[in-house]
Short mmCIF file of C-alpha atoms in Angstrom, two decimals:
data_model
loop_
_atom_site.label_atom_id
_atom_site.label_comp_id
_atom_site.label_asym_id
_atom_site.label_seq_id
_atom_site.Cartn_x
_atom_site.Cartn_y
_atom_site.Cartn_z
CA UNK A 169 0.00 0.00 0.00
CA UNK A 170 1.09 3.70 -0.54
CA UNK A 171 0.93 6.35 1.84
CA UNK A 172 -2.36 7.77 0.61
CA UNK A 173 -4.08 4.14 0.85
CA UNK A 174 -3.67 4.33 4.63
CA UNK A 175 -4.30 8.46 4.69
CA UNK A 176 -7.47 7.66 3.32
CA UNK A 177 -8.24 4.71 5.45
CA UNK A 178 -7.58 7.18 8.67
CA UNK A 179 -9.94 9.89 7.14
CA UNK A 180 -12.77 7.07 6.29
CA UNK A 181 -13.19 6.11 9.83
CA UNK A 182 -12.71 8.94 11.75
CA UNK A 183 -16.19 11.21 11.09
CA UNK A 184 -15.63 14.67 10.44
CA UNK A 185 -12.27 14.54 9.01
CA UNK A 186 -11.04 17.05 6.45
CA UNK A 187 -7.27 15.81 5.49
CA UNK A 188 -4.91 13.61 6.62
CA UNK A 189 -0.98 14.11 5.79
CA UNK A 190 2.48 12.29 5.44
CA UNK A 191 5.11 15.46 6.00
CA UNK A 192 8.74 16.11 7.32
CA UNK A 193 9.56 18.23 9.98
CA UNK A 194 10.85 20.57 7.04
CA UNK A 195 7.57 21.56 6.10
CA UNK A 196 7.55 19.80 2.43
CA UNK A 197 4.42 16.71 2.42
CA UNK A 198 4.74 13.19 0.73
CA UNK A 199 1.46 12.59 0.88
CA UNK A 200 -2.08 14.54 1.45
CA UNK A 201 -5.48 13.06 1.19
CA UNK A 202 -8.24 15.84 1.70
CA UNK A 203 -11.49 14.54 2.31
CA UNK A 204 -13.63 17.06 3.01
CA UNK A 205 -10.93 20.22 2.82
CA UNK A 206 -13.63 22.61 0.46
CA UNK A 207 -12.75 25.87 2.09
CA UNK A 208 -9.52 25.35 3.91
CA UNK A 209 -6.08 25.88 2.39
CA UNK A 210 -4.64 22.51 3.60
CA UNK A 211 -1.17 23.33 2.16
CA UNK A 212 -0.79 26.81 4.46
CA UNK A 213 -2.00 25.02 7.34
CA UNK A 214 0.33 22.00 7.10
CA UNK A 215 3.27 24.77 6.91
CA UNK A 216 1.74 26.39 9.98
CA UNK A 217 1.57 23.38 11.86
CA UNK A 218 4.76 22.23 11.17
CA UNK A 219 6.12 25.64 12.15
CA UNK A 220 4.67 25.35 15.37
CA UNK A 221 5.79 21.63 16.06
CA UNK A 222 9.19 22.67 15.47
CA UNK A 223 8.70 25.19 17.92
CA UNK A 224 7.04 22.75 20.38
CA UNK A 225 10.37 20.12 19.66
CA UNK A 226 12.83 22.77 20.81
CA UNK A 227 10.67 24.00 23.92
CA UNK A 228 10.58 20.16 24.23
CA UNK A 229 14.41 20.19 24.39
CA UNK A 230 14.72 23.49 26.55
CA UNK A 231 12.48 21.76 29.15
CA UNK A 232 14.28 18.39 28.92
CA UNK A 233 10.80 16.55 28.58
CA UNK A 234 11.47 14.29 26.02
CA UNK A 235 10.24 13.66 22.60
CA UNK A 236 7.06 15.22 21.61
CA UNK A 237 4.08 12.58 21.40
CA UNK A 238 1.51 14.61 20.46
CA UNK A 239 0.35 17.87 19.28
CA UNK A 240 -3.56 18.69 19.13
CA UNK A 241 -4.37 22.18 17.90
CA UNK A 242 -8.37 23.40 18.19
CA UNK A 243 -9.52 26.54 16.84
CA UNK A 244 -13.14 27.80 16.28
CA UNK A 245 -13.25 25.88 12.92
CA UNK A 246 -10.56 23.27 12.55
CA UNK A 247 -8.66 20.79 14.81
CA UNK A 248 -5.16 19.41 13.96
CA UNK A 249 -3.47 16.39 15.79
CA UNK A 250 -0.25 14.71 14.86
CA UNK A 251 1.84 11.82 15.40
CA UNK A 252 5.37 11.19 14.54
CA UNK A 253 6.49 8.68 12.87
CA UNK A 254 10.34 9.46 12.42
CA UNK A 255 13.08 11.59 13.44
CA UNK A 256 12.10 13.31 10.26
CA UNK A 257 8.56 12.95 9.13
CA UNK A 258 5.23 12.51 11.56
CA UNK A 259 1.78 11.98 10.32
CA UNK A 260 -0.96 15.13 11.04
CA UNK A 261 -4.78 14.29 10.71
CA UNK A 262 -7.24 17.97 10.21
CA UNK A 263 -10.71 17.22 10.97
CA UNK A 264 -13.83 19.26 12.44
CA UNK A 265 -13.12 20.96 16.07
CA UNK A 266 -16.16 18.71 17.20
CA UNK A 267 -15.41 15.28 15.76
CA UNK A 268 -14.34 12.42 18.25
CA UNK A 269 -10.99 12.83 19.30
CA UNK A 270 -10.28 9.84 20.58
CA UNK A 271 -11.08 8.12 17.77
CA UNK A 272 -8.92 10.33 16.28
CA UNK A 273 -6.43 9.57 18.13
CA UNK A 274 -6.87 5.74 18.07
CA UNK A 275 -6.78 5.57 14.33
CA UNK A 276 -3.09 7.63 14.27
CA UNK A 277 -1.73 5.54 17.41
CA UNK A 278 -2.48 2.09 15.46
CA UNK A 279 -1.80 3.14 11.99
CA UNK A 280 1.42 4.96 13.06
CA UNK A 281 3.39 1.47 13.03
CA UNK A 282 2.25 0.35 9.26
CA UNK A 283 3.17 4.22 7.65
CA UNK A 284 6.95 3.91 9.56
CA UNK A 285 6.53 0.75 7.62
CA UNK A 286 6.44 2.56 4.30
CA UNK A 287 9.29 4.39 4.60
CA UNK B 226 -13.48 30.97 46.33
CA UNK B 227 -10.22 31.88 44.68
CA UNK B 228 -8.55 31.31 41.59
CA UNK B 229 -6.38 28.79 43.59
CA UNK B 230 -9.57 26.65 44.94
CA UNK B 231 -10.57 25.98 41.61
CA UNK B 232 -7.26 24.60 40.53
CA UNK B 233 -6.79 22.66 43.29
CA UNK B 234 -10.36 21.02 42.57
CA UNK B 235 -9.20 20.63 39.10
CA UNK B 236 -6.13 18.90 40.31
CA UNK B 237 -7.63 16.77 42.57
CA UNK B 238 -10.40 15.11 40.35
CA UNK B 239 -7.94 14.75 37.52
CA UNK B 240 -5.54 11.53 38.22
CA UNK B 241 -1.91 12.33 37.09
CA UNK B 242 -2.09 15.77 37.34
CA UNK B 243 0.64 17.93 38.01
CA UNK B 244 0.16 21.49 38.13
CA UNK B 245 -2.75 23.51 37.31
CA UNK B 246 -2.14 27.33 36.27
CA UNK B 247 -4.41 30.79 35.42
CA UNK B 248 -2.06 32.85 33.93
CA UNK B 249 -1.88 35.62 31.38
CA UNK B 250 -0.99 35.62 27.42
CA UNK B 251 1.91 37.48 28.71
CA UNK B 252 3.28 34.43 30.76
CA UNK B 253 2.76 36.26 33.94
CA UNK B 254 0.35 33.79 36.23
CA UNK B 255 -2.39 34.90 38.45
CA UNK B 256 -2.15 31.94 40.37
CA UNK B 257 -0.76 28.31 40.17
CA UNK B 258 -1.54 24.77 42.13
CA UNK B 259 0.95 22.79 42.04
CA UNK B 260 -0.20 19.00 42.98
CA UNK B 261 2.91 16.97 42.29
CA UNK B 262 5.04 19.06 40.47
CA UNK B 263 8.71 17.31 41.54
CA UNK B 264 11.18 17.18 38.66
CA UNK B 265 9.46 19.66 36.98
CA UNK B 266 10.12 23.12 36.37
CA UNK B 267 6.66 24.34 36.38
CA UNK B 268 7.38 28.30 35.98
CA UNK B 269 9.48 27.58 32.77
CA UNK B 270 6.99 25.41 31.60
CA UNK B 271 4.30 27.94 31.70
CA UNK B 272 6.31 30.43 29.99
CA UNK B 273 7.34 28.55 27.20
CA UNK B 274 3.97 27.07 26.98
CA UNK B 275 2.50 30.43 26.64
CA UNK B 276 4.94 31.23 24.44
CA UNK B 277 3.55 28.71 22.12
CA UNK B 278 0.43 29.60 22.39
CA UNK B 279 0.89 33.02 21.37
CA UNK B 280 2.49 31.71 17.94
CA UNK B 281 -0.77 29.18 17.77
CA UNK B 282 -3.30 32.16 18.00
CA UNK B 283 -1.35 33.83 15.18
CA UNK B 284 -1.35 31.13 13.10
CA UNK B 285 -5.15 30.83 13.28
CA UNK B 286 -5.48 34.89 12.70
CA UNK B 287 -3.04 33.70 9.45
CA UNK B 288 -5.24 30.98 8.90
CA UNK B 289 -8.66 32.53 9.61
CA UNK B 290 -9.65 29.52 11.65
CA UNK B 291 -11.18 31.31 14.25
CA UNK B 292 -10.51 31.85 17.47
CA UNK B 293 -8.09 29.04 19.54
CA UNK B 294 -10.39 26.49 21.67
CA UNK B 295 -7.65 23.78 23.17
CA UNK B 296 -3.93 23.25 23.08
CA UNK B 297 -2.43 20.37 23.84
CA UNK B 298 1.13 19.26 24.19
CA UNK B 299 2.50 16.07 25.09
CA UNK B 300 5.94 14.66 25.48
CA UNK B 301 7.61 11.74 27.58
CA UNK B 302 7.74 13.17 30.87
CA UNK B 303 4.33 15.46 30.94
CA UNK B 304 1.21 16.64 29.10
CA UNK B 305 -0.05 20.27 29.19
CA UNK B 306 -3.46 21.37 27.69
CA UNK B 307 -5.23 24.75 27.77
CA UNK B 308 -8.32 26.52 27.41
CA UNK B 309 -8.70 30.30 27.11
CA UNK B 310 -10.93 31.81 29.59
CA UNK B 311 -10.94 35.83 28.58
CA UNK B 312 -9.04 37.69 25.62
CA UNK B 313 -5.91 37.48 28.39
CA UNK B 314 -5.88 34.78 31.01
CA UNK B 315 -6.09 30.93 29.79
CA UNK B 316 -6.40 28.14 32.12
CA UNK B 317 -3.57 25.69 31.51
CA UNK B 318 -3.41 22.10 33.50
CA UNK B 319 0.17 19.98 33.09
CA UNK B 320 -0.72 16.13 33.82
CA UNK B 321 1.32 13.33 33.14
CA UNK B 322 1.73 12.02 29.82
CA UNK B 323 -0.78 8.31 29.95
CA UNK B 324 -3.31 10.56 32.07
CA UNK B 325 -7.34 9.92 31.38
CA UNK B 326 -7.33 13.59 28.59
CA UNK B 327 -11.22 12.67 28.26
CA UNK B 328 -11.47 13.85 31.77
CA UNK B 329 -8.99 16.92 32.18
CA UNK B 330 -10.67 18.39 29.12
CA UNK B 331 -14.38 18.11 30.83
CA UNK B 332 -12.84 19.45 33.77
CA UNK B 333 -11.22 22.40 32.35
CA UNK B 334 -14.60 22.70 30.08
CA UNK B 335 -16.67 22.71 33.23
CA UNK B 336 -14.79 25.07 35.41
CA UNK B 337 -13.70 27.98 32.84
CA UNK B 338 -17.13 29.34 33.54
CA UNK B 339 -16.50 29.23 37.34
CA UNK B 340 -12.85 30.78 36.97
CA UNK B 341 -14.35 33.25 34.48
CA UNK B 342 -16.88 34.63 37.28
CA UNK B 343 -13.28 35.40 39.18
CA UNK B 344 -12.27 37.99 36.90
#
């Protein structure tokens, strides 16, 4: 399976998703699926995001806490939570501010082992 | 009551929980309970969580996504997530990392109103 296959397999079972992504901590994607993304610019808010994951890494690092696990961002009318994956890439999933995040959260955690797979 | 009743309520009904803060989007706290903060350096925390923050709200002006609802952060060692209570003060509570989040988001839901009758 490619990246996308499994991107889109997140996005199908977690209700109220809007795009699911493959990307490197440098801000460039392998992979996007957008699901439901009418109306948001996915690609400026995957550059924002990483921005500010970067940002959370080296607070991380100031604060000797470890690696980051997770990052959930909720605004007014999007929520972003991530995973990573590798020193290098981590996997972020976009979906409505009210949508189950546990699910959400669920379907990252146990799909997290088969994308490090594809790489 | 006072600001530091509530957090103290928060921190006792939420298992894991470390520290629970109201503090301004200038990093300067009103008032912080700290539950079983060992190990941790909870002052630095809060200012380089705010810190964060700040760059997450301007992100969503970027992005017009509205205002910010939650942020959370984990790593290894802890877990911090917020809710803003007025256009300055949030409510932030750091918890450790496998901590029940179902139930320190309902309690930081349910009390915001209380805190927000403080001001």
């Amino acid at each position: 399976m490619a990246f996308r296959d499994h991107l889109e397999r997140i996005c199908g079972e977690v209700e109220g998703s809007v795009a699911c992504s493959v990307i490197g901590f440098d801000g460039i994607a392998i992979d996007t699926y957008e699901s439901r993304a009418e109306g948001f610019d996915i690609p400026t808010l995957l550059v924002e995001y990483t921005t500010i994951l970067n940002q959370v890494r080296a607070a991380a690092s100031v604060l000797q806490s470890g690696q980051v696990r997770e990052l959930v961002i909720s605004t007014d009318k999007l929520t972003a939570m991530s995973r990573p994956l590798t020193p290098d890439y981590f996997v972020v999933l976009a979906l409505s501010p009210d949508s189950n995040w546990g699910k959400a959260r669920y379907m990252l955690r146990v799909t997290a082992p088969t994308l490090q797979r594809e790489f």
